[in-house]
Coordinates of C-alpha atoms in Angstrom, one line a residue:
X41 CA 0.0 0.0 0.0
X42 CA 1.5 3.5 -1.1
X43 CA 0.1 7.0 0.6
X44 CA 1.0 10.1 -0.4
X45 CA -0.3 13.2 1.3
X46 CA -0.1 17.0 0.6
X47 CA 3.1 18.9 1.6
X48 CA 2.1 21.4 4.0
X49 CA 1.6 24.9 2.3
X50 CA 4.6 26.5 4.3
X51 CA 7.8 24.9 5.1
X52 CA 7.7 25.8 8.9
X53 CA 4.4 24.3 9.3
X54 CA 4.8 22.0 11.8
X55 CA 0.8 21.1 12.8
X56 CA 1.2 18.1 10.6
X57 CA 3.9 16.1 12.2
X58 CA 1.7 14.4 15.1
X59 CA -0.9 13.2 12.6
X60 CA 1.4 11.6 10.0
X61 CA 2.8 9.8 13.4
X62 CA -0.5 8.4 14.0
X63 CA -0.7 7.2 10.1
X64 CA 2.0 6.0 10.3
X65 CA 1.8 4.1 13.5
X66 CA -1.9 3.0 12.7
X67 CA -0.1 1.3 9.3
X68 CA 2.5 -0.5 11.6
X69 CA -0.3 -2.0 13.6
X70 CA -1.8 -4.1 10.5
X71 CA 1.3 -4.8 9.0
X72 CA 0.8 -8.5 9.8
X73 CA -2.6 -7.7 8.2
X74 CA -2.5 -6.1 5.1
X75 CA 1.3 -5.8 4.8
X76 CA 3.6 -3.6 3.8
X77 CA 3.5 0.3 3.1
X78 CA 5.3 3.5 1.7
X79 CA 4.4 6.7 3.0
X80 CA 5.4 10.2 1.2
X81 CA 4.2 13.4 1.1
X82 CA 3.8 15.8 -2.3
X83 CA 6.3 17.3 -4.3
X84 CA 4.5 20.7 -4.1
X85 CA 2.9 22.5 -1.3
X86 CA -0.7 22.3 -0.9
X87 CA -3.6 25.1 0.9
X88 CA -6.4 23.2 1.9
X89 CA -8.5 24.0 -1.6
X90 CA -6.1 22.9 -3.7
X91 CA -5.8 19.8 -1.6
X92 CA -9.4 19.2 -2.3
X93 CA -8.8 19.8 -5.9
X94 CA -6.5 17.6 -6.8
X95 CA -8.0 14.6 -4.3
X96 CA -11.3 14.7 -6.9
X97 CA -8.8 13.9 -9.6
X98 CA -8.5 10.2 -10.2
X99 CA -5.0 10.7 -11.4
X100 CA -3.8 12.7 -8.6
X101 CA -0.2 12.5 -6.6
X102 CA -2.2 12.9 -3.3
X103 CA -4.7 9.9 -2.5
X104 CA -5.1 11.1 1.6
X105 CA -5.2 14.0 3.7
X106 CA -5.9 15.7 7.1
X107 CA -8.8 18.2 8.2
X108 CA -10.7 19.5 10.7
X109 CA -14.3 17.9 9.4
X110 CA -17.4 19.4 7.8
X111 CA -20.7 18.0 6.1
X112 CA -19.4 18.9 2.9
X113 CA -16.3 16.9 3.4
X114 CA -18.2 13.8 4.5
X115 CA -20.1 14.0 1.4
X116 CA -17.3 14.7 -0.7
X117 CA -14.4 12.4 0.3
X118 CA -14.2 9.2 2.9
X119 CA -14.2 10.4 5.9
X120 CA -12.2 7.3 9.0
X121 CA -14.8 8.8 11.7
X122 CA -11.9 9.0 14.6
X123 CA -10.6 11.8 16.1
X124 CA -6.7 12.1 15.0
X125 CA -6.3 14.5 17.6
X126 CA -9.1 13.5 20.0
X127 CA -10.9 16.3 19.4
X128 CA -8.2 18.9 20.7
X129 CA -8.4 21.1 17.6
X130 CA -11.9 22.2 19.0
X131 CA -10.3 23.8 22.3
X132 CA -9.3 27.4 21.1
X133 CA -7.3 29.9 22.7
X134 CA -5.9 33.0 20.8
X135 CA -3.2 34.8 19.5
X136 CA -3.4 38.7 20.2
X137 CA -1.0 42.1 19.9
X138 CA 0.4 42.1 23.9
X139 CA -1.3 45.9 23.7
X140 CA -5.1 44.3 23.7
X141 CA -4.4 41.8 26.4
X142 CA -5.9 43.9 28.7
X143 CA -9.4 44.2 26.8
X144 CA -9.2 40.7 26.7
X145 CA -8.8 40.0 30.3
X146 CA -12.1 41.9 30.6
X147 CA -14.6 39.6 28.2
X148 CA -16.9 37.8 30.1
X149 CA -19.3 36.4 27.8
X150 CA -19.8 35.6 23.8
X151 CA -20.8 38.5 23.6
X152 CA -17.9 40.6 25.0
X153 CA -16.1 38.4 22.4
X154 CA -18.0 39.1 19.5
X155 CA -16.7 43.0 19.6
X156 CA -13.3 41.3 18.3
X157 CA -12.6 40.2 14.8
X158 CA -11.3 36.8 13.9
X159 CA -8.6 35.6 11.4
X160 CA -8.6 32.4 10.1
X161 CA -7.1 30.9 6.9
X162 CA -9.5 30.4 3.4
X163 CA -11.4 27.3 3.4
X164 CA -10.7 26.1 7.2
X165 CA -13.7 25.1 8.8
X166 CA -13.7 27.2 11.8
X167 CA -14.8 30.0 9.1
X168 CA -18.4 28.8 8.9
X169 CA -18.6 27.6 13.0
X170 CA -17.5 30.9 13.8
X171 CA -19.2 32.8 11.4
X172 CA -22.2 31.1 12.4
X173 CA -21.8 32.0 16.1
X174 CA -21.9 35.9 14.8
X175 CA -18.1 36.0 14.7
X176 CA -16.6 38.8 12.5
X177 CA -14.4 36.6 10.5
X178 CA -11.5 38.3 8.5
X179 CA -10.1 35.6 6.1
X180 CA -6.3 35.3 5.2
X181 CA -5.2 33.7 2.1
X182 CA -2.3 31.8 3.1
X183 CA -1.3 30.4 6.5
X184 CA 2.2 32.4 6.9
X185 CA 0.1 35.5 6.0
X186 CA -1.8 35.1 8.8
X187 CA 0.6 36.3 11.5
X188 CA 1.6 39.9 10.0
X189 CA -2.5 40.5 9.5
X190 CA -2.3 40.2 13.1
X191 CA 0.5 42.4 13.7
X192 CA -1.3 45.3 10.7
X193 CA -4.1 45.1 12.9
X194 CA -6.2 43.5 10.0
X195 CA -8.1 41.0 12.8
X196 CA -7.6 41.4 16.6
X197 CA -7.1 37.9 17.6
X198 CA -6.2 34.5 15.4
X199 CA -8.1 31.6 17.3
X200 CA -5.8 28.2 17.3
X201 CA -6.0 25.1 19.2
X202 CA -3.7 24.7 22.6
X203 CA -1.0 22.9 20.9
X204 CA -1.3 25.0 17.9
X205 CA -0.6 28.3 19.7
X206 CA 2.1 27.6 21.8
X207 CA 4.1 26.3 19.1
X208 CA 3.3 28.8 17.0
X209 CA 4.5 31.4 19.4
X210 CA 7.6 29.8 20.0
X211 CA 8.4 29.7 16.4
X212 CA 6.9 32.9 15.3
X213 CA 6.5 35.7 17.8
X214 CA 9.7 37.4 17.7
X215 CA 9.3 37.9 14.4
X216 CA 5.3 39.2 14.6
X217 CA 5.1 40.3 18.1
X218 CA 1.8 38.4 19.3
X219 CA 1.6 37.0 22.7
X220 CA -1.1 33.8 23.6
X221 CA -3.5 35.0 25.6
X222 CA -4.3 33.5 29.0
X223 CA -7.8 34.3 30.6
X224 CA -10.0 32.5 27.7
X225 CA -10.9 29.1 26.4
X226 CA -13.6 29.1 23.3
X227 CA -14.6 25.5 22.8
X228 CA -16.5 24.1 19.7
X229 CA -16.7 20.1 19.0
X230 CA -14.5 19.8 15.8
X231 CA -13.2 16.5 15.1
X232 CA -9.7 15.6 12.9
X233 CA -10.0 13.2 10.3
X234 CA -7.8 11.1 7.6
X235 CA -10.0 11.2 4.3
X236 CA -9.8 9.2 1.2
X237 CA -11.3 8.9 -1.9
X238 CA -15.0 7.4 -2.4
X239 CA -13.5 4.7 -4.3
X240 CA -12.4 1.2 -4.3
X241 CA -9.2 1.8 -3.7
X242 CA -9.8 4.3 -0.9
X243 CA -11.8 1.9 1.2
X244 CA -9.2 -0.4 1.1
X245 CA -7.0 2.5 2.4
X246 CA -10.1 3.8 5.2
X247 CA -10.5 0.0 6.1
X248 CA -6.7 -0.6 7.3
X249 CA -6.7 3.1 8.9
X250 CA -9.5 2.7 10.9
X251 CA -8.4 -1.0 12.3
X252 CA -5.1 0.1 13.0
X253 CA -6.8 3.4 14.7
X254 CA -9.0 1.1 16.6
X255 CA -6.0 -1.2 17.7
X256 CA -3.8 1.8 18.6
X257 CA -7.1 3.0 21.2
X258 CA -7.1 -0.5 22.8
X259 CA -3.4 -0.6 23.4
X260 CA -3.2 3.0 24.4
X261 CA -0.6 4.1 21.9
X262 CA -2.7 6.9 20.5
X263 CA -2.9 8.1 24.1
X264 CA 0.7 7.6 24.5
X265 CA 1.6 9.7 21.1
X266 CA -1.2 12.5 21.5
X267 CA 0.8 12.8 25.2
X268 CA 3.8 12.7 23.5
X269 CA 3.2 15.0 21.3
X270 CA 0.6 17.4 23.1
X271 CA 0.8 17.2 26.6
X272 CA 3.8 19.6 27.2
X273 CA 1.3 22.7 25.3
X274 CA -1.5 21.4 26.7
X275 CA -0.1 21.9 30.5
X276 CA 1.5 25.5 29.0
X277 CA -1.9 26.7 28.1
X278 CA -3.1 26.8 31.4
X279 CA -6.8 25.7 31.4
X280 CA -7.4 26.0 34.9
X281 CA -7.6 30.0 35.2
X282 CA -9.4 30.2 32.0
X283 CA -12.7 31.6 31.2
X284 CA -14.7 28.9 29.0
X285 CA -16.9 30.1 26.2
X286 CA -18.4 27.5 24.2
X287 CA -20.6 27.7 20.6
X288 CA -22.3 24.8 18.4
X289 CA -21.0 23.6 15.3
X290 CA -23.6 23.1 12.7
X291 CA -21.6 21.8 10.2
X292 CA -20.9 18.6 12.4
X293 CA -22.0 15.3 10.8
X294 CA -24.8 13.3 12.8
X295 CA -22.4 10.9 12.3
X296 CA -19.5 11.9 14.4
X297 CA -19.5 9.7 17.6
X298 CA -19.9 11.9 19.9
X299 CA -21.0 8.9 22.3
X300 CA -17.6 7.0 21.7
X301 CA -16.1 8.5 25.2
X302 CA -12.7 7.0 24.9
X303 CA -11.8 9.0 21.5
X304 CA -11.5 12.5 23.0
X305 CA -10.0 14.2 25.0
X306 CA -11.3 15.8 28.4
X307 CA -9.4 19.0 29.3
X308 CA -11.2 18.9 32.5
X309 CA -10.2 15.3 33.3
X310 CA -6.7 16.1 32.2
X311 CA -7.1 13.0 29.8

């Protein structure tokens, strides 16, 4: 089995590495199963859209990839229904200029929040949960051109999940001067997923991801790689003197298994 999935669209994007961990790992697991594998990524960098693109061509380099899900998605591509990240994506906290840290320290309710704009990147799906909610949602077109919008005061705060925002400070703040800010938590159910195609050959694909998933839950090496991985930023982020705010996310599928306890993570619980 060969799996190529998109190059991230910056080279000092380093969201990615965790999930193609858990591929990878997930693979490993039915080795004795299905057998052997090759994973690669692209040749060429890839935004979310034209990831989407060229996975509806049949002849594409890409036959995988890695997103927050949506309706649309599920309808689109083949969607393995487990959380990669057990559901940490949908625990926000925000990036903002150190000036403003001070009007954030005062919202108290969704409200107070709303008097801020948003930045997210075009075509994530926070755009349409947050736009939903009543969010003024200032788009960027690329991910790297994210951070100086925030530093030309074209948004007041970029909203990213705990592991996302401390990382990104530490690679990016002297550079753009943001800080993370500490007093808030906005929370919104928002599930990763590996996709495939809606063909033969990507059942086979979903089929050995999602046993290898389902293994890698039983024996607790997901847990052990998401800790790996996460638990240092999550600790750094600092839930317990945060203010939570939480909103509904329409686009989820009645399909996500929300009931399935063991595949997400409980910042409350610590696990």
């Amino acid at each position: 089995m060969s799996l190529t999935y998109p190059r991230a669209e910056s080279d000092s994007d380093s969201r990615y590495q965790y999930d193609w961990e858990v591929l990878r790992t997930a693979l490993e697991k039915t080795s004795a199963r299905y057998g052997a594998f090759e994973i690669k990524q692209s040749q060429h960098q890839m935004p979310p859209a034209r990831v989407s693109f060229e996975m509806l061509r049949p002849n594409s380099e890409i036959n995988l990839f890695v997103r927050a899900t949506n309706a649309e998605l599920e309808t689109s591509f083949l969607p393995i229904r487990i959380p990669v990240d057990r559901g940490l994506l949908g625990y926000r906290i925000f990036l903002i200029r150190p000036a403003d840290q001070e009007k954030f320290a005062s919202v108290k309710s969704l409200d107070d929040l709303r008097k801020f704009s948003v930045g997210q990147g075009r075509g994530w799906a926070d755009v349409a949960i947050l736009t939903a909610a009543q969010f003024n949602v200032v788009e960027g077109s690329s991910y790297d051109g994210l951070f100086p919008m925030l530093k030309l005061r074209r948004f007041d705060f970029l909203s990213r999940s705990l592991d996302e925002a401390w990382r990104e400070y530490d690679e990016r703040h002297l550079e753009h001067n943001f800080t993370v800010e500490p007093t808030l938590l906005l929370y919104y159910p928002l599930p990763r997923y590996f996709f495939v195609r809606r063909d033969a050959d990507g059942e086979r694909i979903a089929k050995r991801i999602e046993a290898g998933m389902e293994i890698m839950i039983k024996d607790g090496s997901l847990i052990a790689l998401f800790n790996q991985y996460k638990s240092d930023l999550i600790k750094r982020a600092g839930l317990a003197q945060r203010r939570i705010l939480r909103i509904p996310n329409p686009k989820l599928s009645a399909q996500t298994p929300l009931n399935r306890s063991e595949l997400w993570y409980d910042p409350v619980k610590g696990k």
